[in-house]
């Protein structure tokens, strides 16, 4: 079983929809949680970074971490065609340095 | 400030050959990490270098190795290439590693025939 599980999709939504992406994990030592966006033929780009449990909002993006359920989410409001990409969740332990453990990624398409 | 650069962007090799990939981190960043991305396994951590020392290592065979130079530039080497080594190899840099934000390069697409 993988340490981080993420539904690979694909997920297709109309422009303006609210998108919900999520990951579950099994390693209770994970303390840092990230969401990356990856466009085709590009490297991952950091979207959101949270430490431990709680919510964080940045523009149209909201990240939620529920450590008691080992569950993290990314919400995208008013989705745009330019949001079409693969979204990757990533996590790390305090003691693991910069070693990130990634989910498989969810492929999102926002249709105009 | 320039981002993380990786060279070459594309490589085609045959089984049994070896390959060297290069990564130039963002200026001032001292930590460089390498990841392998494949459709089946996703992004997997290879190793991290900080101040020319390997600080962390993933679960890859010894055919995968790396090094870091005094200017923080890093190289990774794969010897005796196998078909399964075909992947996108990504490099990420951060100031000190640990919990610092990691910035990824565009990757090197390696195809092994």
Tab-separated table of C-alpha atoms in Angstrom:
chain	number	residue	atom	x	y	z
A	1	UNK	CA	0.000	0.000	0.000
A	2	UNK	CA	1.294	3.446	-0.908
A	3	UNK	CA	1.969	5.958	1.867
A	4	UNK	CA	-0.046	8.594	0.001
A	5	UNK	CA	-3.175	7.799	-1.998
A	6	UNK	CA	-4.640	10.183	-4.543
A	7	UNK	CA	-7.399	9.561	-7.053
A	8	UNK	CA	-5.724	9.970	-10.461
A	9	UNK	CA	-8.940	11.039	-12.160
A	10	UNK	CA	-9.236	12.280	-14.800
A	11	UNK	CA	-11.561	14.963	-13.492
A	12	UNK	CA	-13.464	17.165	-15.937
A	13	UNK	CA	-15.494	20.192	-14.797
A	14	UNK	CA	-17.136	23.216	-16.439
A	15	UNK	CA	-15.581	26.655	-16.082
A	16	UNK	CA	-16.628	28.335	-12.844
A	17	UNK	CA	-17.127	25.096	-10.924
A	18	UNK	CA	-15.701	24.422	-7.483
A	19	UNK	CA	-13.112	21.682	-7.658
A	20	UNK	CA	-12.272	19.423	-4.750
A	21	UNK	CA	-9.068	17.387	-4.776
A	22	UNK	CA	-7.940	15.189	-1.940
A	23	UNK	CA	-5.328	12.788	-0.649
A	24	UNK	CA	-5.181	10.310	2.175
A	25	UNK	CA	-2.032	9.122	3.867
A	26	UNK	CA	-0.939	6.479	6.308
A	27	UNK	CA	2.247	7.914	7.843
A	28	UNK	CA	1.327	9.807	11.008
A	29	UNK	CA	4.795	11.416	11.053
A	30	UNK	CA	3.940	13.647	8.103
A	31	UNK	CA	3.841	17.260	9.311
A	32	UNK	CA	4.285	19.338	6.175
A	33	UNK	CA	1.688	19.223	3.420
A	34	UNK	CA	1.906	20.697	-0.037
A	35	UNK	CA	-0.038	20.929	-3.252
A	36	UNK	CA	1.818	21.217	-6.533
A	37	UNK	CA	0.427	21.941	-9.988
A	38	UNK	CA	2.113	20.429	-13.025
A	39	UNK	CA	1.388	21.485	-16.558
A	40	UNK	CA	2.235	19.171	-19.423
A	41	UNK	CA	5.966	19.020	-20.112
A	42	UNK	CA	6.748	21.247	-17.125
A	43	UNK	CA	8.070	20.700	-13.615
A	44	UNK	CA	5.738	20.846	-10.599
A	45	UNK	CA	4.957	24.325	-9.273
A	46	UNK	CA	4.152	24.866	-5.599
A	47	UNK	CA	0.595	26.093	-4.982
A	48	UNK	CA	0.017	25.711	-1.260
A	49	UNK	CA	2.143	24.812	1.751
A	50	UNK	CA	0.720	24.068	5.200
A	51	UNK	CA	2.190	22.851	8.438
A	52	UNK	CA	0.204	20.409	10.600
A	53	UNK	CA	-3.603	20.691	10.717
A	54	UNK	CA	-5.758	23.605	9.641
A	55	UNK	CA	-6.854	25.646	6.666
A	56	UNK	CA	-4.965	28.006	4.418
A	57	UNK	CA	-6.412	30.234	1.743
A	58	UNK	CA	-4.673	31.938	-1.175
A	59	UNK	CA	-6.898	33.603	-3.718
A	60	UNK	CA	-9.118	30.991	-5.318
A	61	UNK	CA	-7.256	28.139	-3.609
A	62	UNK	CA	-7.931	26.700	-0.150
A	63	UNK	CA	-5.931	23.889	1.412
A	64	UNK	CA	-7.243	21.868	4.343
A	65	UNK	CA	-5.375	19.397	6.497
A	66	UNK	CA	-7.095	17.012	8.901
A	67	UNK	CA	-4.369	15.054	10.648
A	68	UNK	CA	-6.815	13.112	12.809
A	69	UNK	CA	-8.301	11.596	9.641
A	70	UNK	CA	-5.006	11.639	7.693
A	71	UNK	CA	-6.764	13.524	4.935
A	72	UNK	CA	-5.852	16.659	3.000
A	73	UNK	CA	-7.840	18.626	0.456
A	74	UNK	CA	-7.400	21.367	-2.091
A	75	UNK	CA	-10.376	23.425	-3.199
A	76	UNK	CA	-10.342	25.582	-6.303
A	77	UNK	CA	-13.107	28.165	-6.553
A	78	UNK	CA	-14.307	29.683	-9.821
A	79	UNK	CA	-12.175	27.257	-11.808
A	80	UNK	CA	-10.670	28.500	-15.069
A	81	UNK	CA	-9.469	26.685	-18.202
A	82	UNK	CA	-5.956	27.757	-17.196
A	83	UNK	CA	-6.329	25.568	-14.093
A	84	UNK	CA	-6.264	22.502	-16.341
A	85	UNK	CA	-3.231	20.563	-15.130
A	86	UNK	CA	-2.190	17.673	-12.935
A	87	UNK	CA	-2.413	18.390	-9.210
A	88	UNK	CA	-0.038	16.577	-6.907
A	89	UNK	CA	-0.209	16.378	-3.150
A	90	UNK	CA	3.095	16.007	-1.311
A	91	UNK	CA	4.086	15.479	2.295
A	92	UNK	CA	7.177	15.307	4.438
A	93	UNK	CA	8.261	14.467	7.947
A	94	UNK	CA	10.116	16.849	10.216
A	95	UNK	CA	13.115	14.525	10.256
A	96	UNK	CA	13.201	13.604	6.577
A	97	UNK	CA	14.797	16.778	5.326
A	98	UNK	CA	13.561	17.794	1.930
A	99	UNK	CA	12.372	14.295	1.028
A	100	UNK	CA	8.834	14.664	-0.284
A	101	UNK	CA	6.384	11.799	-0.678
A	102	UNK	CA	3.954	12.472	-3.509
A	103	UNK	CA	0.524	11.247	-4.410
A	104	UNK	CA	-0.019	9.919	-7.918
A	105	UNK	CA	-1.551	13.193	-9.083
A	106	UNK	CA	-5.065	14.092	-10.282
A	107	UNK	CA	-5.480	15.215	-13.876
A	108	UNK	CA	-7.957	18.118	-14.018
A	109	UNK	CA	-9.588	19.586	-17.119
A	110	UNK	CA	-11.690	22.750	-16.863
A	111	UNK	CA	-13.905	23.132	-19.912
A	112	UNK	CA	-14.796	26.628	-21.186
B	1	UNK	CA	16.006	35.450	-10.369
B	2	UNK	CA	16.544	32.544	-12.732
B	3	UNK	CA	14.774	29.296	-11.909
B	4	UNK	CA	16.118	25.782	-11.700
B	5	UNK	CA	17.632	24.670	-14.975
B	6	UNK	CA	18.195	21.117	-16.133
B	7	UNK	CA	20.195	19.844	-19.063
B	8	UNK	CA	19.674	18.175	-21.365
B	9	UNK	CA	15.895	18.380	-21.688
B	10	UNK	CA	15.646	15.171	-23.696
B	11	UNK	CA	17.857	12.095	-23.950
B	12	UNK	CA	17.619	8.814	-25.808
B	13	UNK	CA	19.888	5.976	-24.729
B	14	UNK	CA	20.062	2.228	-25.214
B	15	UNK	CA	20.071	-0.466	-22.565
B	16	UNK	CA	23.399	-0.931	-20.854
B	17	UNK	CA	24.612	2.599	-21.459
B	18	UNK	CA	25.112	5.182	-18.748
B	19	UNK	CA	23.816	8.729	-18.573
B	20	UNK	CA	24.611	11.931	-16.670
B	21	UNK	CA	22.011	14.615	-16.018
B	22	UNK	CA	22.779	18.097	-14.792
B	23	UNK	CA	20.919	20.522	-12.543
B	24	UNK	CA	21.664	24.156	-11.731
B	25	UNK	CA	19.751	25.349	-8.674
B	26	UNK	CA	18.392	28.809	-8.016
B	27	UNK	CA	21.175	31.168	-6.999
B	28	UNK	CA	21.779	30.940	-3.272
B	29	UNK	CA	20.075	27.581	-2.861
B	30	UNK	CA	22.300	24.948	-1.319
B	31	UNK	CA	19.994	21.941	-1.293
B	32	UNK	CA	19.315	19.944	-4.438
B	33	UNK	CA	16.970	16.962	-4.581
B	34	UNK	CA	16.320	14.567	-7.433
B	35	UNK	CA	13.075	12.785	-8.255
B	36	UNK	CA	12.009	10.226	-10.831
B	37	UNK	CA	8.532	10.595	-12.350
B	38	UNK	CA	6.864	7.720	-14.201
B	39	UNK	CA	3.207	7.120	-15.113
B	40	UNK	CA	2.987	4.041	-12.928
B	41	UNK	CA	4.907	5.135	-9.818
B	42	UNK	CA	4.456	8.895	-9.885
B	43	UNK	CA	7.142	11.085	-8.342
B	44	UNK	CA	9.691	9.198	-6.292
B	45	UNK	CA	12.549	10.665	-4.281
B	46	UNK	CA	16.030	9.653	-5.399
B	47	UNK	CA	18.408	11.634	-3.174
B	48	UNK	CA	19.233	15.019	-1.728
B	49	UNK	CA	22.525	16.871	-1.624
B	50	UNK	CA	23.441	19.730	0.668
B	51	UNK	CA	26.850	21.393	0.741
B	52	UNK	CA	28.324	18.678	-1.486
B	53	UNK	CA	27.153	15.874	0.835
B	54	UNK	CA	24.378	13.381	0.271
B	55	UNK	CA	21.978	14.022	3.118
B	56	UNK	CA	19.133	11.715	2.238
B	57	UNK	CA	18.582	8.773	-0.091
B	58	UNK	CA	15.504	7.064	-1.489
B	59	UNK	CA	14.957	3.408	-2.295
B	60	UNK	CA	16.711	3.152	-5.618
B	61	UNK	CA	19.480	0.722	-6.630
B	62	UNK	CA	23.120	1.715	-6.538
B	63	UNK	CA	23.066	2.300	-10.308
B	64	UNK	CA	21.628	5.689	-9.437
B	65	UNK	CA	24.193	8.062	-8.008
B	66	UNK	CA	24.752	11.757	-7.728
B	67	UNK	CA	27.063	14.463	-6.623
B	68	UNK	CA	27.062	18.135	-5.861
B	69	UNK	CA	29.735	20.678	-6.629
B	70	UNK	CA	30.936	23.618	-4.552
B	71	UNK	CA	28.721	25.990	-6.557
B	72	UNK	CA	25.681	23.813	-5.601
B	73	UNK	CA	25.218	22.499	-9.136
B	74	UNK	CA	24.380	18.820	-9.089
B	75	UNK	CA	24.646	15.866	-11.408
B	76	UNK	CA	23.004	12.495	-11.277
B	77	UNK	CA	24.307	9.420	-13.031
B	78	UNK	CA	22.527	6.244	-14.003
B	79	UNK	CA	24.728	3.341	-15.019
B	80	UNK	CA	23.788	0.174	-16.905
B	81	UNK	CA	20.493	1.630	-18.098
B	82	UNK	CA	17.381	-0.541	-18.094
B	83	UNK	CA	14.139	-0.036	-20.015
B	84	UNK	CA	12.405	0.760	-16.733
B	85	UNK	CA	14.655	3.765	-16.206
B	86	UNK	CA	12.710	5.652	-18.877
B	87	UNK	CA	11.210	8.547	-16.966
B	88	UNK	CA	11.145	12.260	-16.363
B	89	UNK	CA	13.950	13.154	-13.961
B	90	UNK	CA	13.224	16.243	-11.930
B	91	UNK	CA	15.567	18.341	-9.886
B	92	UNK	CA	14.384	20.612	-7.081
B	93	UNK	CA	16.310	23.219	-5.147
B	94	UNK	CA	15.720	24.951	-1.847
B	95	UNK	CA	17.672	27.241	0.448
B	96	UNK	CA	18.631	24.665	3.032
B	97	UNK	CA	16.349	21.698	2.396
B	98	UNK	CA	14.474	20.562	5.521
B	99	UNK	CA	11.062	22.301	5.423
B	100	UNK	CA	12.058	24.980	2.937
B	101	UNK	CA	9.996	25.402	-0.202
B	102	UNK	CA	11.317	23.328	-3.068
B	103	UNK	CA	11.386	24.722	-6.583
B	104	UNK	CA	11.391	22.255	-9.430
B	105	UNK	CA	13.124	22.434	-12.768
B	106	UNK	CA	11.450	21.410	-16.057
B	107	UNK	CA	13.011	17.957	-15.936
B	108	UNK	CA	15.023	15.763	-18.273
B	109	UNK	CA	13.018	13.244	-20.279
B	110	UNK	CA	15.080	10.045	-20.553
B	111	UNK	CA	14.052	7.323	-22.991
B	112	UNK	CA	15.845	3.987	-22.849
B	113	UNK	CA	15.524	1.804	-25.947
